[in-house]
Short mmCIF file of C-alpha atoms and ligand atoms in Angstrom, two decimals:
data_model
loop_
_atom_site.label_atom_id
_atom_site.label_comp_id
_atom_site.label_asym_id
_atom_site.label_seq_id
_atom_site.Cartn_x
_atom_site.Cartn_y
_atom_site.Cartn_z
CA MET A 1 108.51 130.30 99.69
CA ARG A 2 108.18 128.20 96.55
CA LEU A 3 105.07 126.35 96.85
CA LEU A 4 103.38 123.25 94.65
CA ILE A 5 99.59 122.97 95.16
CA THR A 6 97.67 119.97 93.73
CA ALA A 7 93.96 120.86 92.86
CA GLY A 8 90.60 119.37 91.39
CA PRO A 9 89.65 116.20 90.44
CA THR A 10 91.36 113.41 88.37
CA ARG A 11 89.48 111.57 85.50
CA GLU A 12 90.18 107.88 85.00
CA PRO A 13 89.39 106.67 81.68
CA ILE A 14 86.81 103.63 81.06
CA ASP A 15 86.91 103.91 77.13
CA PRO A 16 87.32 106.64 74.48
CA VAL A 17 84.25 108.75 75.77
CA ARG A 18 83.77 107.93 79.51
CA PHE A 19 85.79 107.97 82.59
CA LEU A 20 85.52 107.77 86.39
CA SER A 21 85.63 111.11 88.46
CA ASN A 22 84.33 112.95 91.49
CA ARG A 23 82.55 115.87 92.38
CA SER A 24 85.64 118.34 93.21
CA SER A 25 85.31 121.59 91.71
CA GLY A 26 88.87 122.77 92.45
CA ARG A 27 87.81 125.96 94.24
CA MET A 28 89.90 125.24 97.29
CA GLY A 29 93.07 124.53 95.54
CA TYR A 30 92.73 127.32 93.33
CA ALA A 31 91.74 129.88 96.40
CA LEU A 32 94.78 128.53 98.01
CA ALA A 33 96.95 129.39 94.89
CA GLU A 34 95.49 132.67 94.59
CA ALA A 35 96.12 133.50 98.03
CA ALA A 36 99.68 132.53 98.07
CA HIS A 37 100.45 134.41 95.07
CA ALA A 38 98.92 137.59 96.58
CA ALA A 39 100.93 136.93 99.87
CA GLY A 40 104.17 137.03 97.70
CA HIS A 41 104.94 133.36 97.04
CA GLU A 42 105.61 131.79 94.05
CA VAL A 43 103.23 129.06 93.01
CA LEU A 44 102.96 126.17 91.00
CA LEU A 45 99.42 124.85 90.57
CA ILE A 46 99.07 121.01 89.05
CA SER A 47 95.34 120.85 88.22
CA GLY A 48 92.79 118.15 87.18
CA PRO A 49 89.87 119.37 84.62
CA VAL A 50 88.18 121.93 86.28
CA THR A 51 86.17 124.94 84.75
CA LEU A 52 87.81 127.54 86.98
CA PRO A 53 90.03 130.14 85.24
CA ALA A 54 93.67 130.08 85.59
CA PRO A 55 94.87 132.36 88.54
CA SER A 56 97.08 134.96 87.46
CA GLY A 57 100.59 135.05 88.33
CA VAL A 58 100.55 131.25 89.21
CA GLN A 59 102.25 128.55 86.67
CA ILE A 60 99.86 125.83 86.02
CA ILE A 61 100.25 122.38 85.07
CA ARG A 62 97.18 120.71 83.65
CA ILE A 63 96.48 116.90 83.97
CA GLU A 64 93.75 114.62 83.82
CA THR A 65 94.64 111.08 85.28
CA ALA A 66 96.02 110.27 88.97
CA ARG A 67 99.22 108.82 87.16
CA GLU A 68 99.67 112.24 85.29
CA MET A 69 99.24 114.12 88.65
CA PHE A 70 101.85 111.82 90.33
CA ASP A 71 104.47 112.15 87.34
CA ALA A 72 103.86 116.12 87.75
CA VAL A 73 104.65 116.35 91.32
CA ARG A 74 107.72 113.80 91.20
CA THR A 75 108.98 116.05 88.52
CA HIS A 76 108.28 119.46 90.10
CA LEU A 77 108.36 118.80 93.85
CA PRO A 78 112.25 118.99 93.80
CA GLY A 79 112.99 122.89 94.62
CA CYS A 80 109.68 123.52 96.40
CA ASP A 81 109.78 124.65 99.93
CA SER A 82 106.29 123.66 100.78
CA ALA A 83 103.48 121.39 99.10
CA ILE A 84 99.74 121.39 99.59
CA PHE A 85 97.71 118.53 98.34
CA SER A 86 94.14 119.71 97.97
CA ALA A 87 93.44 117.56 94.76
CA ALA A 88 90.50 114.79 94.95
CA VAL A 89 92.63 112.04 93.22
CA ALA A 90 90.75 108.88 92.10
CA ASP A 91 91.79 106.15 94.57
CA TYR A 92 90.85 103.56 91.86
CA ARG A 93 90.80 103.52 88.18
CA PRO A 94 89.80 100.97 85.49
CA ALA A 95 92.31 98.12 85.36
CA GLN A 96 92.27 98.10 81.63
CA ILE A 97 91.20 100.87 79.30
CA ILE A 98 88.76 99.79 76.61
CA PRO A 99 90.36 100.98 73.22
CA GLN A 100 86.75 101.36 71.56
CA LYS A 101 83.39 102.72 72.73
CA LEU A 102 82.07 100.30 75.26
CA LYS A 103 78.53 98.81 73.38
CA LYS A 104 75.80 98.25 75.59
CA SER A 105 74.77 94.38 75.52
CA ALA A 106 74.20 92.53 78.92
CA ASP A 107 71.86 93.96 81.53
CA THR A 108 74.71 94.42 84.09
CA LEU A 109 78.10 95.28 83.49
CA THR A 110 81.17 94.72 86.05
CA LEU A 111 84.14 97.16 85.82
CA GLU A 112 87.67 95.78 87.44
CA LEU A 113 89.42 98.54 89.11
CA GLU A 114 93.05 99.17 90.36
CA ARG A 115 94.55 101.37 92.92
CA THR A 116 96.08 104.70 91.66
CA GLU A 117 99.23 106.03 92.95
CA ASP A 118 98.97 107.44 96.59
CA ILE A 119 100.65 111.00 95.79
CA LEU A 120 100.71 112.40 99.23
CA GLY A 121 101.83 109.18 100.46
CA SER A 122 104.80 109.08 98.16
CA VAL A 123 106.07 112.41 99.00
CA ARG A 124 108.30 111.23 102.00
CA SER A 125 108.89 107.78 101.13
CA GLN A 126 109.70 108.05 97.47
CA PHE A 127 110.42 111.45 96.61
CA ALA A 128 112.51 111.98 99.75
CA PHE A 129 110.68 115.58 100.05
CA THR A 130 111.93 117.63 103.28
CA GLY A 131 109.64 120.51 102.86
CA PHE A 132 106.59 121.42 104.67
CA LEU A 133 103.72 119.10 103.64
CA VAL A 134 100.42 119.83 103.95
CA GLY A 135 97.43 117.23 103.09
CA PHE A 136 93.49 117.54 103.41
CA ALA A 137 91.28 114.82 104.99
CA ALA A 138 87.88 114.82 103.74
CA GLU A 139 85.96 112.40 106.31
CA THR A 140 82.42 111.47 107.43
CA GLU A 141 82.96 110.33 110.48
CA ASN A 142 85.76 110.51 113.43
CA LEU A 143 87.19 113.51 111.74
CA ILE A 144 89.97 114.34 114.27
CA ALA A 145 90.99 110.68 114.73
CA HIS A 146 91.29 109.87 111.08
CA ALA A 147 92.86 113.16 110.29
CA GLN A 148 95.63 112.25 112.94
CA ASP A 149 96.08 109.15 111.47
CA LYS A 150 96.54 110.19 107.87
CA LEU A 151 99.15 112.75 109.12
CA GLN A 152 101.35 110.25 110.78
CA ARG A 153 100.95 107.79 108.03
CA LYS A 154 101.92 110.20 105.15
CA GLY A 155 104.45 112.19 107.37
CA CYS A 156 102.51 115.52 107.07
CA ASP A 157 103.17 118.53 108.84
CA LEU A 158 99.92 119.81 108.81
CA ILE A 159 96.42 118.16 107.85
CA ILE A 160 93.35 120.21 106.84
CA ALA A 161 90.49 118.29 107.92
CA ASN A 162 86.76 118.83 106.67
CA ASP A 163 83.57 116.96 107.57
CA VAL A 164 82.40 115.96 103.98
CA SER A 165 78.91 114.89 105.60
CA GLN A 166 77.93 118.52 106.40
CA SER A 167 76.13 119.78 103.23
CA GLY A 168 76.89 123.30 101.94
CA ILE A 169 80.53 122.59 102.67
CA GLY A 170 83.77 121.03 101.06
CA PHE A 171 83.10 119.19 97.86
CA ASP A 172 81.76 121.50 95.06
CA SER A 173 80.50 124.10 97.59
CA LEU A 174 81.71 127.94 97.73
CA GLU A 175 82.42 127.71 101.68
CA ASN A 176 84.30 125.21 103.51
CA GLU A 177 84.83 124.49 107.55
CA VAL A 178 88.01 123.01 108.58
CA THR A 179 90.08 122.00 111.52
CA LEU A 180 93.78 122.06 111.42
CA CYS A 181 95.53 119.03 112.88
CA LEU A 182 99.09 119.18 114.01
CA PRO A 183 101.87 116.70 114.43
CA ASP A 184 101.85 117.30 118.30
CA GLY A 185 97.96 116.26 118.52
CA GLN A 186 96.90 120.07 118.58
CA THR A 187 93.59 121.06 116.74
CA MET A 188 92.53 124.36 115.68
CA PRO A 189 88.80 124.64 114.39
CA LEU A 190 88.46 127.65 111.82
CA PRO A 191 84.86 129.00 111.53
CA ARG A 192 82.96 128.26 108.23
CA GLN A 193 83.67 130.93 105.89
CA LEU A 194 84.09 131.38 102.16
CA LYS A 195 86.80 129.25 100.44
CA THR A 196 88.60 132.54 99.25
CA ALA A 197 88.52 133.79 102.85
CA LEU A 198 89.62 130.72 104.20
CA ALA A 199 92.61 130.24 101.78
CA ARG A 200 93.85 133.40 102.85
CA GLU A 201 93.91 132.28 106.44
CA LEU A 202 95.09 128.89 105.78
CA ILE A 203 98.28 130.58 103.71
CA ALA A 204 99.00 132.69 106.81
CA HIS A 205 98.97 129.74 109.12
CA ILE A 206 101.08 127.64 106.69
CA SER A 207 103.59 130.50 106.03
CA ARG A 208 104.11 130.73 110.05
CA LEU A 209 104.24 127.22 110.59
CA SER A 210 106.65 126.50 107.89
CA SER A 211 108.84 129.13 108.81
CA PRO A 212 112.08 127.82 110.45
CA HIS A 213 111.72 129.85 113.59
CA ALA A 214 108.10 128.83 113.92
CA THR A 215 106.87 128.65 117.49
CA LYS A 216 104.15 126.19 116.96
N1 LIG B 301 95.68 112.19 98.07
C1 LIG B 301 96.75 111.88 96.96
N2 LIG B 301 96.95 110.81 96.25
C2 LIG B 301 95.86 109.77 96.38
C3 LIG B 301 94.72 109.88 96.82
C4 LIG B 301 94.62 111.08 97.92
O1 LIG B 301 97.69 112.79 97.03
N3 LIG B 301 95.77 108.89 95.43
C5 LIG B 301 95.79 113.14 98.84
C6 LIG B 301 94.58 114.13 98.74
O2 LIG B 301 95.28 115.34 97.95
C7 LIG B 301 94.76 114.62 100.21
C8 LIG B 301 95.10 113.56 100.92
O3 LIG B 301 95.81 112.76 100.04
O4 LIG B 301 95.42 115.38 100.70
C9 LIG B 301 94.01 112.47 101.80
O5 LIG B 301 93.00 111.95 100.67
P1 LIG B 301 91.98 110.80 101.42
O6 LIG B 301 91.72 110.23 99.91
O7 LIG B 301 91.15 111.35 102.24
O8 LIG B 301 93.22 109.95 101.92
P2 LIG B 301 93.42 108.56 101.80
O9 LIG B 301 94.63 108.24 102.43
O10 LIG B 301 93.31 107.95 100.58
O11 LIG B 301 92.07 107.76 103.00
P3 LIG B 301 91.15 107.26 102.88
O12 LIG B 301 91.67 105.86 103.55
O13 LIG B 301 89.99 107.85 103.75
O14 LIG B 301 90.74 106.87 101.66
#
């Protein structure tokens, strides 16, 4: 299958030298891209700024902001059979980009933020994508309930849920521990493991679930 994967953080500029971002390393998305390529799939990776080497055999498009990731997904999603949204997209960006480097003056500074595009949330409603859609849900409480709610709201076929309140897994870690959530309410916890090993397991599940003859 042809698979689109988003990965890494986005950067939302404040002025020419500063930005808002998050701790995402991109490791989960890059591991998924590598595992999918190794399993024989054609992979397009849309990546925010990370320090990881580009996975071999994978087409990569590099972006910085949520808006650029939104545009790249809109352009490249048609023709893909499946899409996995593992990027940690900034939910807000500065409402105005200050054109010159901001100089310090007052003791406090207030930045006005505005919502960014909800990329995963646009896939069914705006892009009319009919392929197999996988989202991530990073939660600190009520993991399964929030993940199931996200699955319904965004029209996903699978949500990969992880509890980011636990240390050593998820954001900026080598390991992850996730629970698969399916539209029929079924859940499947997977053991804590290296993201590289987990990625192989996830790609196997996604290949099975997305096959037209899948017996879920
Ligand atoms: N996502 C996205 N575009 C955004 C924000 C998130 O595509 N602007 C995707 C992520 O890649 C992930 C999923 O949406 O697959 C869930 O991200 P999360 O931030 O947990 O979801 P939200 O719907 O923003 O939920 P919350 O209310 O928890 O912020």
